[in-house]
Amino acid sequence: LPKTKCVRNTLRTLHPINSSKFEVEMGEEEEQNDDFYIDEFGEEQDIDDEQELDGDEDDNEPGGDEGEVVDELGGGGGGADGVANKSYYPEWSWDHTRPWVAIRRADAYSDDQIRQLAAQDVVMLEKANGMKTHGSIEKGTLAAAKRIKALNSKVKILFYLNSMVHYGGYEANDNWNDEWAMRTKENDFYKWRDRLLCYDHNNTEFREWWIQRGLEMVAHDEIDGVFIDGIVKAHARYLPVKNHGTAYLETANELRARLPAGKILIGNGLRALTTNPTSFLDHLDYLDGSYLEGWMGLDGTRLAPTLDLMSYALKIGRIIMLNAHPLHYDTALFNRMKSLDRRYYYIGEEEHIGFPLGYFLLTVATHSYFSCRTGVDANPKELTVFDNTRFEAVMRKLGKPLGDYVKESEYEYSREFEYVKVRVNLENTTGVLTVKDDRGEEL
């Protein structure tokens, strides 16, 4: 993995704007609609999420110029091979938009759901997987991974590991010590939402426990890597332990150094227009890539800068996994739909998927993956839309790009591929995907 030099004004160089107007303190933003919201920590949460974890409710907290590239990241792990060797990366081609999914089910997936997951390029098995059937999240995750791999050995499967929030349901918690948790100045436990213990990466015993959780899972052939969630939280200024982000980075770099060759490390890292001067680009020094959520911001102000973040990451050989939600749809009408087929058809209409997919396609390059969903819970009663292979717009023929994206006006962007033309408007969040035939003529 090539190491990126963290330059304070990287994004201001890439995308000149009045940054001071839009930068916000991490932890102060909140965006709400009928399906999900951006919580006080800048991460996506599903509404009415009622999974039980050891008596706790799970909050579904996953939720121009390139800059200077300097020497390669040395020592251990999958990154030791450098960016030139991507043989351990997920499958990728220009045939169509490449799908990925984040998913969980507290009991066991149906055979049909396993077939759907096996059709993805990347599957991130979220927390709360299989513990009701198998007794722990680790066992449930591994059981699901084995079933998926039996149908498609090429799909890459990631184990979920939160960097800051102590969730129940894990077998590893048998060896957890509450004394490792972060405390306030008053020596009380610092808790997320007043109930979930917070990790403190300054504690070396905790570090070893946390790292071993990841290493034990990737020791299984069916687990291709680790997904680290909550990276933004590790650097939050409101934490009672100051400069905690430095301690987290030490833990993360040690995990990377000890990760077996060929295993993937993805993080929920990149976030435009926060008080972090590099939008967390420095985390790409140890990560193979980044998941992106909350990329629209409170009023769309993150849209253009996030294009720069994704472009930069892809140019230096990192993986991008964009998480999106359908837009401009009637949630009351959608919730009344009792047919999952009907829900997929409705969400797949261009009015609803056109903008998130078009936005993604503006910067799509080798090893960028797309997911548009209504939730992560695969419990059948939830009727969750998560399988992007069922969207015609995602699976239609794409072809190689005929160039980079073009900024047509202040808010209008476009890009053309062999078989698709893309045009999006960042102000009204609309997208038009025009299909072309084999001669390049619009249909």
CSV table of C-alpha atoms in Angstrom, one decimal:
chain,number,residue,atom,x,y,z
A,1,LEU,CA,0.0,0.0,0.0
A,2,PRO,CA,1.5,3.3,-1.0
A,3,LYS,CA,1.6,5.7,1.9
A,4,THR,CA,-0.2,9.0,1.5
A,5,LYS,CA,1.3,12.2,2.8
A,6,CYS,CA,-1.3,14.0,4.9
A,7,VAL,CA,-1.5,17.5,3.6
A,8,ARG,CA,-3.9,19.8,5.6
A,9,ASN,CA,-5.3,21.5,2.5
A,10,THR,CA,-5.6,18.3,0.3
A,11,LEU,CA,-9.3,18.7,-0.3
A,12,ARG,CA,-9.2,22.4,-0.6
A,13,THR,CA,-6.7,21.9,-3.4
A,14,LEU,CA,-8.8,19.2,-5.1
A,15,HIS,CA,-12.1,21.1,-4.7
A,16,PRO,CA,-11.7,24.8,-4.0
A,17,ILE,CA,-14.7,26.0,-1.9
A,18,ASN,CA,-15.2,28.2,1.1
A,19,SER,CA,-14.5,25.2,3.5
A,20,SER,CA,-14.9,27.3,6.7
A,21,LYS,CA,-18.5,27.9,5.8
A,22,PHE,CA,-19.4,24.2,5.8
A,23,GLU,CA,-17.0,22.5,8.2
A,24,VAL,CA,-18.8,21.1,11.3
A,25,GLU,CA,-17.7,19.7,14.6
A,26,MET,CA,-17.9,15.9,14.5
A,27,GLY,CA,-20.8,15.0,16.8
A,28,GLU,CA,-23.1,17.9,16.2
A,29,GLU,CA,-24.8,17.0,13.0
A,30,GLU,CA,-28.1,15.2,12.6
A,31,GLU,CA,-30.2,14.4,9.5
A,32,GLN,CA,-33.5,12.7,9.6
A,33,ASN,CA,-36.0,11.1,7.2
A,34,ASP,CA,-38.4,8.2,7.4
A,35,ASP,CA,-35.7,5.4,6.8
A,36,PHE,CA,-32.4,6.5,8.4
A,37,TYR,CA,-30.7,9.4,9.9
A,38,ILE,CA,-27.2,10.7,10.4
A,39,ASP,CA,-26.6,10.5,14.1
A,40,GLU,CA,-24.7,12.8,16.5
A,41,PHE,CA,-21.5,10.9,15.6
A,42,GLY,CA,-21.9,11.4,11.8
A,43,GLU,CA,-22.9,7.8,11.1
A,44,GLU,CA,-26.0,6.3,9.5
A,45,GLN,CA,-28.6,4.7,11.7
A,46,ASP,CA,-31.8,2.9,10.8
A,47,ILE,CA,-35.0,4.0,12.5
A,48,ASP,CA,-36.9,1.4,14.6
A,49,ASP,CA,-34.0,-1.0,14.7
A,50,GLU,CA,-34.9,-3.5,17.5
A,51,GLN,CA,-32.2,-6.3,17.3
A,52,GLU,CA,-31.5,-7.7,20.8
A,53,LEU,CA,-27.8,-8.2,21.9
A,54,ASP,CA,-27.4,-9.6,25.3
A,55,GLY,CA,-30.4,-7.6,26.5
A,56,ASP,CA,-29.4,-4.4,24.6
A,57,GLU,CA,-31.0,-3.0,21.6
A,58,ASP,CA,-28.6,-2.7,18.7
A,59,ASP,CA,-28.6,0.7,17.0
A,60,ASN,CA,-27.3,-0.5,13.6
A,61,GLU,CA,-24.3,1.7,13.8
A,62,PRO,CA,-22.0,0.8,11.0
A,63,GLY,CA,-24.2,3.0,10.7
A,64,GLY,CA,-7.6,18.2,-9.8
A,65,ASP,CA,-4.4,17.2,-8.0
A,66,GLU,CA,-3.8,13.9,-6.3
A,67,GLY,CA,-1.7,15.2,-3.6
A,68,GLU,CA,1.7,13.7,-2.9
A,69,VAL,CA,2.3,10.0,-2.8
A,70,VAL,CA,5.4,8.9,-1.0
A,71,ASP,CA,7.0,5.6,0.1
A,72,GLU,CA,5.2,2.3,0.5
A,73,LEU,CA,3.8,1.1,3.7
A,74,GLY,CA,6.2,-1.5,5.0
A,75,GLY,CA,5.8,-4.6,7.1
A,76,GLY,CA,3.3,-7.4,7.5
A,77,GLY,CA,-0.3,-7.8,6.4
A,78,GLY,CA,-2.0,-7.8,3.1
A,79,GLY,CA,-0.6,-4.4,2.4
A,80,ALA,CA,2.9,-5.6,2.4
A,81,ASP,CA,2.6,-6.6,-1.2
A,82,GLY,CA,2.0,-3.0,-2.3
A,83,VAL,CA,-0.6,-1.6,-4.5
A,84,ALA,CA,0.8,-3.3,-7.6
A,85,ASN,CA,-0.4,-6.7,-6.3
A,86,LYS,CA,-4.2,-6.6,-6.0
A,87,SER,CA,-4.8,-10.3,-6.4
A,88,TYR,CA,-6.5,-10.4,-3.0
A,89,TYR,CA,-8.9,-7.6,-3.9
A,90,PRO,CA,-12.5,-8.4,-4.8
A,91,GLU,CA,-13.4,-9.3,-8.4
A,92,TRP,CA,-14.0,-6.4,-10.7
A,93,SER,CA,-14.7,-5.5,-14.3
A,94,TRP,CA,-16.4,-2.9,-16.5
A,95,ASP,CA,-19.2,-5.2,-17.5
A,96,HIS,CA,-21.7,-3.6,-15.1
A,97,THR,CA,-21.7,-1.7,-11.8
A,98,ARG,CA,-20.1,-3.9,-9.2
A,99,PRO,CA,-22.4,-4.6,-6.2
A,100,TRP,CA,-21.6,-5.1,-2.5
A,101,VAL,CA,-23.8,-5.4,0.6
A,102,ALA,CA,-23.7,-4.9,4.3
A,103,ILE,CA,-26.1,-7.4,5.9
A,104,ARG,CA,-27.2,-9.1,9.1
A,105,ARG,CA,-29.7,-11.6,10.4
A,106,ALA,CA,-29.9,-12.7,14.0
A,107,ASP,CA,-30.9,-16.2,13.2
A,108,ALA,CA,-30.0,-18.1,9.9
A,109,TYR,CA,-30.3,-16.8,6.4
A,110,SER,CA,-32.7,-18.6,4.0
A,111,ASP,CA,-31.3,-20.5,1.1
A,112,ASP,CA,-32.6,-17.8,-1.2
A,113,GLN,CA,-30.9,-15.1,0.8
A,114,ILE,CA,-27.6,-17.0,0.6
A,115,ARG,CA,-27.9,-17.2,-3.1
A,116,GLN,CA,-28.4,-13.4,-3.2
A,117,LEU,CA,-25.4,-12.8,-1.0
A,118,ALA,CA,-23.3,-15.1,-3.2
A,119,ALA,CA,-24.0,-12.9,-6.2
A,120,GLN,CA,-22.3,-9.9,-4.6
A,121,ASP,CA,-18.6,-9.0,-5.0
A,122,VAL,CA,-18.3,-8.1,-1.4
A,123,VAL,CA,-20.4,-9.1,1.6
A,124,MET,CA,-19.8,-7.3,5.0
A,125,LEU,CA,-21.5,-9.5,7.6
A,126,GLU,CA,-22.6,-6.8,10.1
A,127,LYS,CA,-22.8,-7.3,13.8
A,128,ALA,CA,-25.8,-9.3,15.1
A,129,ASN,CA,-25.2,-12.1,12.6
A,130,GLY,CA,-26.5,-15.6,13.6
A,131,MET,CA,-26.1,-15.3,17.3
A,132,LYS,CA,-29.6,-16.6,18.0
A,133,THR,CA,-29.0,-19.7,16.0
A,134,HIS,CA,-25.3,-20.4,16.6
A,135,GLY,CA,-24.8,-18.8,20.1
A,136,SER,CA,-22.4,-16.0,19.1
A,137,ILE,CA,-21.8,-13.5,16.4
A,138,GLU,CA,-18.5,-15.1,15.5
A,139,LYS,CA,-20.0,-18.5,15.0
A,140,GLY,CA,-23.0,-17.0,13.2
A,141,THR,CA,-20.8,-15.0,10.9
A,142,LEU,CA,-18.6,-18.0,10.0
A,143,ALA,CA,-21.6,-20.2,9.4
A,144,ALA,CA,-23.1,-17.7,6.9
A,145,ALA,CA,-19.7,-17.2,5.3
A,146,LYS,CA,-19.3,-21.0,4.7
A,147,ARG,CA,-22.7,-21.2,3.0
A,148,ILE,CA,-22.0,-18.2,0.8
A,149,LYS,CA,-18.5,-19.5,-0.2
A,150,ALA,CA,-20.0,-22.9,-1.1
A,151,LEU,CA,-21.9,-21.1,-3.9
A,152,ASN,CA,-19.3,-18.6,-4.9
A,153,SER,CA,-15.7,-18.8,-3.7
A,154,LYS,CA,-14.9,-15.5,-5.3
A,155,VAL,CA,-17.1,-13.3,-3.2
A,156,LYS,CA,-15.1,-11.5,-0.5
A,157,ILE,CA,-16.5,-11.7,3.0
A,158,LEU,CA,-15.6,-9.2,5.8
A,159,PHE,CA,-16.0,-9.6,9.5
A,160,TYR,CA,-17.4,-6.5,11.4
A,161,LEU,CA,-15.2,-5.0,14.1
A,162,ASN,CA,-16.2,-1.8,15.8
A,163,SER,CA,-13.3,0.4,16.8
A,164,MET,CA,-15.1,2.2,19.7
A,165,VAL,CA,-18.4,0.7,20.7
A,166,HIS,CA,-18.6,-2.4,22.9
A,167,TYR,CA,-21.5,-4.5,21.6
A,168,GLY,CA,-22.9,-7.7,23.1
A,169,GLY,CA,-23.4,-11.0,21.4
A,170,TYR,CA,-19.7,-11.8,20.7
A,171,GLU,CA,-18.0,-14.8,22.1
A,172,ALA,CA,-14.8,-12.7,22.6
A,173,ASN,CA,-16.7,-10.8,25.3
A,174,ASP,CA,-16.1,-13.7,27.6
A,175,ASN,CA,-12.6,-12.3,27.9
A,176,TRP,CA,-13.5,-8.7,28.1
A,177,ASN,CA,-12.6,-6.6,31.1
A,178,ASP,CA,-14.7,-3.6,32.0
A,179,GLU,CA,-11.6,-1.9,33.4
A,180,TRP,CA,-10.4,-1.4,29.8
A,181,ALA,CA,-13.3,0.9,29.0
A,182,MET,CA,-12.9,4.6,28.6
A,183,ARG,CA,-13.8,6.7,31.7
A,184,THR,CA,-14.8,10.4,32.2
A,185,LYS,CA,-12.9,12.8,34.4
A,186,GLU,CA,-15.2,11.8,37.2
A,187,ASN,CA,-14.0,8.2,36.7
A,188,ASP,CA,-17.4,7.1,35.4
A,189,PHE,CA,-17.7,4.9,32.4
A,190,TYR,CA,-18.1,6.9,29.2
A,191,LYS,CA,-21.0,5.4,27.3
A,192,TRP,CA,-22.4,5.7,23.8
A,193,ARG,CA,-26.1,6.6,24.1
A,194,ASP,CA,-25.8,6.3,27.9
A,195,ARG,CA,-25.6,2.5,27.7
A,196,LEU,CA,-22.8,1.1,25.5
A,197,LEU,CA,-19.2,1.1,26.9
A,198,CYS,CA,-16.6,2.9,24.9
A,199,TYR,CA,-13.2,1.5,24.0
A,200,ASP,CA,-9.9,3.2,25.1
A,201,HIS,CA,-7.1,2.4,22.7
A,202,ASN,CA,-4.5,3.7,25.2
A,203,ASN,CA,-4.9,0.4,27.1
A,204,THR,CA,-2.5,-2.1,25.8
A,205,GLU,CA,-4.4,-5.1,27.2
A,206,PHE,CA,-7.5,-3.9,25.4
A,207,ARG,CA,-5.5,-3.5,22.2
A,208,GLU,CA,-4.4,-7.1,22.2
A,209,TRP,CA,-7.9,-8.3,22.9
A,210,TRP,CA,-9.3,-6.2,20.0
A,211,ILE,CA,-6.7,-7.2,17.5
A,212,GLN,CA,-7.0,-10.9,18.4
A,213,ARG,CA,-10.7,-10.7,17.6
A,214,GLY,CA,-9.9,-9.8,14.0
A,215,LEU,CA,-7.0,-12.2,13.7
A,216,GLU,CA,-9.0,-15.2,15.0
A,217,MET,CA,-11.8,-14.6,12.4
A,218,VAL,CA,-9.5,-14.1,9.4
A,219,ALA,CA,-7.7,-17.3,10.3
A,220,HIS,CA,-10.7,-19.0,8.7
A,221,ASP,CA,-10.4,-19.4,4.9
A,222,GLU,CA,-14.0,-18.2,4.5
A,223,ILE,CA,-13.3,-14.8,6.1
A,224,ASP,CA,-11.4,-12.6,3.6
A,225,GLY,CA,-10.9,-9.6,5.8
A,226,VAL,CA,-12.0,-7.2,8.5
A,227,PHE,CA,-14.3,-4.2,8.3
A,228,ILE,CA,-13.5,-1.6,11.0
A,229,ASP,CA,-16.4,0.6,11.9
A,230,GLY,CA,-16.6,3.8,14.0
A,231,ILE,CA,-13.2,5.3,12.9
A,232,VAL,CA,-14.6,8.8,13.1
A,233,LYS,CA,-15.6,8.2,16.7
A,234,ALA,CA,-12.0,7.3,17.6
A,235,HIS,CA,-10.9,10.9,16.8
A,236,ALA,CA,-13.9,12.7,18.2
A,237,ARG,CA,-13.0,15.9,20.1
A,238,TYR,CA,-15.7,15.4,22.7
A,239,LEU,CA,-14.1,12.2,24.0
A,240,PRO,CA,-12.9,12.5,27.6
A,241,VAL,CA,-9.6,11.1,26.6
A,242,LYS,CA,-7.8,13.7,24.5
A,243,ASN,CA,-5.8,12.8,21.4
A,244,HIS,CA,-7.4,9.4,21.4
A,245,GLY,CA,-7.1,9.1,17.7
A,246,THR,CA,-3.3,8.7,18.0
A,247,ALA,CA,-3.8,5.7,20.2
A,248,TYR,CA,-6.4,4.2,17.8
A,249,LEU,CA,-4.0,4.6,14.9
A,250,GLU,CA,-1.3,2.6,16.8
A,251,THR,CA,-3.8,-0.2,17.3
A,252,ALA,CA,-5.0,-0.1,13.7
A,253,ASN,CA,-1.4,-0.2,12.3
A,254,GLU,CA,-0.6,-3.1,14.5
A,255,LEU,CA,-3.6,-5.0,13.2
A,256,ARG,CA,-2.4,-4.3,9.7
A,257,ALA,CA,1.1,-5.4,10.5
A,258,ARG,CA,-0.2,-8.7,11.9
A,259,LEU,CA,-2.9,-9.4,9.4
A,260,PRO,CA,-2.0,-12.4,7.2
A,261,ALA,CA,-1.0,-11.7,3.7
A,262,GLY,CA,-3.9,-11.6,1.3
A,263,LYS,CA,-6.5,-10.5,3.9
A,264,ILE,CA,-8.4,-7.3,3.3
A,265,LEU,CA,-8.7,-4.4,5.7
A,266,ILE,CA,-11.6,-1.9,5.0
A,267,GLY,CA,-12.7,0.9,7.3
A,268,ASN,CA,-15.6,3.3,7.7
A,269,GLY,CA,-13.1,6.1,7.4
A,270,LEU,CA,-13.4,8.8,4.7
A,271,ARG,CA,-15.7,11.7,5.6
A,272,ALA,CA,-15.7,15.1,3.8
A,273,LEU,CA,-16.1,18.5,5.5
A,274,THR,CA,-15.5,17.6,9.1
A,275,THR,CA,-13.0,19.3,11.4
A,276,ASN,CA,-10.5,16.6,10.5
A,277,PRO,CA,-8.1,18.5,8.2
A,278,THR,CA,-7.6,15.6,5.8
A,279,SER,CA,-11.1,14.1,5.9
A,280,PHE,CA,-9.4,11.0,7.4
A,281,LEU,CA,-7.3,10.3,4.3
A,282,ASP,CA,-4.4,9.4,6.5
A,283,HIS,CA,-6.3,6.2,7.4
A,284,LEU,CA,-5.7,5.0,3.9
A,285,ASP,CA,-2.1,4.4,5.0
A,286,TYR,CA,-3.2,1.1,6.6
A,287,LEU,CA,-6.5,0.4,5.0
A,288,ASP,CA,-7.1,-1.3,1.7
A,289,GLY,CA,-10.0,1.0,1.2
A,290,SER,CA,-13.0,2.8,2.7
A,291,TYR,CA,-16.7,2.4,3.1
A,292,LEU,CA,-18.5,5.7,2.7
A,293,GLU,CA,-21.8,6.8,4.4
A,294,GLY,CA,-23.3,10.1,5.2
A,295,TRP,CA,-21.8,11.5,2.0
A,296,MET,CA,-24.7,13.8,1.3
A,297,GLY,CA,-24.3,15.8,4.5
A,298,LEU,CA,-26.9,18.0,6.0
A,299,ASP,CA,-27.9,19.8,2.8
A,300,GLY,CA,-25.8,18.3,0.1
A,301,THR,CA,-22.6,20.2,1.0
A,302,ARG,CA,-20.6,17.0,1.1
A,303,LEU,CA,-21.4,15.8,-2.3
A,304,ALA,CA,-18.8,17.5,-4.4
A,305,PRO,CA,-15.9,17.1,-1.9
A,306,THR,CA,-16.8,13.4,-1.5
A,307,LEU,CA,-16.3,13.0,-5.3
A,308,ASP,CA,-12.7,14.2,-4.7
A,309,LEU,CA,-12.2,11.8,-1.8
A,310,MET,CA,-13.3,8.8,-3.8
A,311,SER,CA,-11.3,9.9,-6.9
A,312,TYR,CA,-8.2,10.3,-4.8
A,313,ALA,CA,-8.6,6.9,-3.0
A,314,LEU,CA,-9.1,5.1,-6.3
A,315,LYS,CA,-6.1,6.8,-7.9
A,316,ILE,CA,-3.8,5.5,-5.2
A,317,GLY,CA,-5.2,2.0,-5.6
A,318,ARG,CA,-7.7,1.8,-2.7
A,319,ILE,CA,-11.1,0.1,-2.7
A,320,ILE,CA,-14.2,2.3,-2.5
A,321,MET,CA,-17.5,0.8,-1.1
A,322,LEU,CA,-20.3,3.4,-1.4
A,323,ASN,CA,-23.3,2.9,0.7
A,324,ALA,CA,-26.5,4.6,-0.6
A,325,HIS,CA,-30.2,4.9,0.0
A,326,PRO,CA,-33.0,5.5,-2.5
A,327,LEU,CA,-34.2,9.1,-2.8
A,328,HIS,CA,-37.4,10.9,-3.6
A,329,TYR,CA,-39.7,8.0,-2.8
A,330,ASP,CA,-43.0,7.8,-1.0
A,331,THR,CA,-42.1,6.0,2.3
A,332,ALA,CA,-45.7,5.5,3.3
A,333,LEU,CA,-46.5,3.9,0.0
A,334,PHE,CA,-43.3,1.8,0.2
A,335,ASN,CA,-44.1,0.6,3.7
A,336,ARG,CA,-47.5,-0.5,2.6
A,337,MET,CA,-46.0,-2.8,0.0
A,338,LYS,CA,-46.1,-6.3,1.3
A,339,SER,CA,-44.4,-7.8,-1.8
A,340,LEU,CA,-40.6,-7.7,-1.8
A,341,ASP,CA,-40.7,-8.0,-5.6
A,342,ARG,CA,-42.8,-4.9,-5.7
A,343,ARG,CA,-40.4,-3.1,-3.4
A,344,TYR,CA,-37.4,-3.9,-5.6
A,345,TYR,CA,-39.3,-2.7,-8.7
A,346,TYR,CA,-40.3,0.5,-7.0
A,347,ILE,CA,-36.8,1.4,-5.6
A,348,GLY,CA,-35.2,0.4,-8.9
A,349,GLU,CA,-37.0,3.1,-10.8
A,350,GLU,CA,-34.7,5.9,-12.0
A,351,GLU,CA,-36.4,8.5,-10.0
A,352,HIS,CA,-35.3,6.7,-6.8
A,353,ILE,CA,-32.0,5.1,-7.7
A,354,GLY,CA,-30.9,7.4,-10.5
A,355,PHE,CA,-29.1,9.9,-8.3
A,356,PRO,CA,-27.2,7.6,-6.0
A,357,LEU,CA,-26.1,5.3,-8.9
A,358,GLY,CA,-25.3,8.2,-11.2
A,359,TYR,CA,-23.3,9.9,-8.4
A,360,PHE,CA,-21.3,6.8,-7.9
A,361,LEU,CA,-20.6,6.4,-11.6
A,362,LEU,CA,-19.1,9.8,-11.8
A,363,THR,CA,-15.9,8.5,-10.2
A,364,VAL,CA,-16.2,4.7,-10.7
A,365,ALA,CA,-12.9,3.1,-11.4
A,366,THR,CA,-11.3,-0.2,-10.8
A,367,HIS,CA,-12.3,-1.6,-7.4
A,368,SER,CA,-15.2,0.7,-6.6
A,369,TYR,CA,-18.4,-1.0,-5.5
A,370,PHE,CA,-22.0,0.2,-5.1
A,371,SER,CA,-24.8,-0.6,-2.7
A,372,CYS,CA,-28.3,1.0,-2.5
A,373,ARG,CA,-30.5,-0.4,0.2
A,374,THR,CA,-33.4,0.3,2.6
A,375,GLY,CA,-31.8,-1.4,5.6
A,376,VAL,CA,-29.3,-4.1,6.7
A,377,ASP,CA,-31.7,-6.5,8.6
A,378,ALA,CA,-32.4,-9.6,6.5
A,379,ASN,CA,-35.2,-10.7,8.8
A,380,PRO,CA,-38.0,-11.7,6.3
A,381,LYS,CA,-40.6,-9.7,8.2
A,382,GLU,CA,-38.6,-6.5,7.5
A,383,LEU,CA,-38.9,-6.9,3.7
A,384,THR,CA,-35.5,-5.2,3.4
A,385,VAL,CA,-34.3,-4.2,-0.1
A,386,PHE,CA,-30.5,-5.0,-0.2
A,387,ASP,CA,-29.7,-7.1,-3.2
A,388,ASN,CA,-28.4,-4.8,-5.9
A,389,THR,CA,-28.3,-7.5,-8.5
A,390,ARG,CA,-32.0,-7.2,-8.7
A,391,PHE,CA,-31.8,-3.6,-10.0
A,392,GLU,CA,-31.7,-3.4,-13.8
A,393,ALA,CA,-29.9,-0.1,-13.7
A,394,VAL,CA,-27.0,-1.7,-11.7
A,395,MET,CA,-26.7,-4.9,-13.8
A,396,ARG,CA,-27.1,-3.4,-17.2
A,397,LYS,CA,-24.1,-3.2,-19.6
A,398,LEU,CA,-21.8,-0.4,-18.6
A,399,GLY,CA,-18.6,-0.6,-20.5
A,400,LYS,CA,-15.4,1.4,-20.1
A,401,PRO,CA,-15.6,5.2,-19.4
A,402,LEU,CA,-14.9,7.4,-22.4
A,403,GLY,CA,-13.3,10.0,-20.0
A,404,ASP,CA,-13.5,11.5,-16.5
A,405,TYR,CA,-16.6,13.3,-15.3
A,406,VAL,CA,-17.3,16.7,-16.6
A,407,LYS,CA,-18.6,19.6,-14.5
A,408,GLU,CA,-21.2,21.1,-16.8
A,409,SER,CA,-22.3,23.9,-14.4
A,410,GLU,CA,-22.2,24.7,-10.7
A,411,TYR,CA,-24.3,21.6,-9.8
A,412,GLU,CA,-24.5,19.6,-13.1
A,413,TYR,CA,-22.1,16.8,-13.6
A,414,SER,CA,-21.9,14.2,-16.4
A,415,ARG,CA,-19.8,11.2,-17.5
A,416,GLU,CA,-20.1,8.9,-20.5
A,417,PHE,CA,-19.4,5.2,-20.8
A,418,GLU,CA,-19.5,2.8,-23.7
A,419,TYR,CA,-23.1,1.9,-23.1
A,420,VAL,CA,-24.4,4.5,-20.6
A,421,LYS,CA,-24.5,8.3,-20.3
A,422,VAL,CA,-24.7,9.7,-16.8
A,423,ARG,CA,-26.0,13.2,-15.8
A,424,VAL,CA,-26.6,14.2,-12.2
A,425,ASN,CA,-27.6,17.4,-10.5
A,426,LEU,CA,-26.1,17.9,-7.0
A,427,GLU,CA,-28.6,20.6,-6.0
A,428,ASN,CA,-31.8,18.7,-6.6
A,429,THR,CA,-30.2,15.2,-6.2
A,430,THR,CA,-31.6,13.8,-9.5
A,431,GLY,CA,-29.8,11.6,-11.9
A,432,VAL,CA,-30.5,10.5,-15.5
A,433,LEU,CA,-29.0,7.3,-16.9
A,434,THR,CA,-29.3,7.1,-20.7
A,435,VAL,CA,-28.6,3.7,-22.2
A,436,LYS,CA,-26.7,3.4,-25.5
A,437,ASP,CA,-26.6,0.5,-28.0
A,438,ASP,CA,-23.5,-1.4,-29.3
A,439,ARG,CA,-23.0,1.4,-31.8
A,440,GLY,CA,-23.0,4.0,-29.1
A,441,GLU,CA,-26.3,5.5,-30.1
A,442,GLU,CA,-28.9,6.4,-27.4
A,443,LEU,CA,-31.8,4.1,-27.0
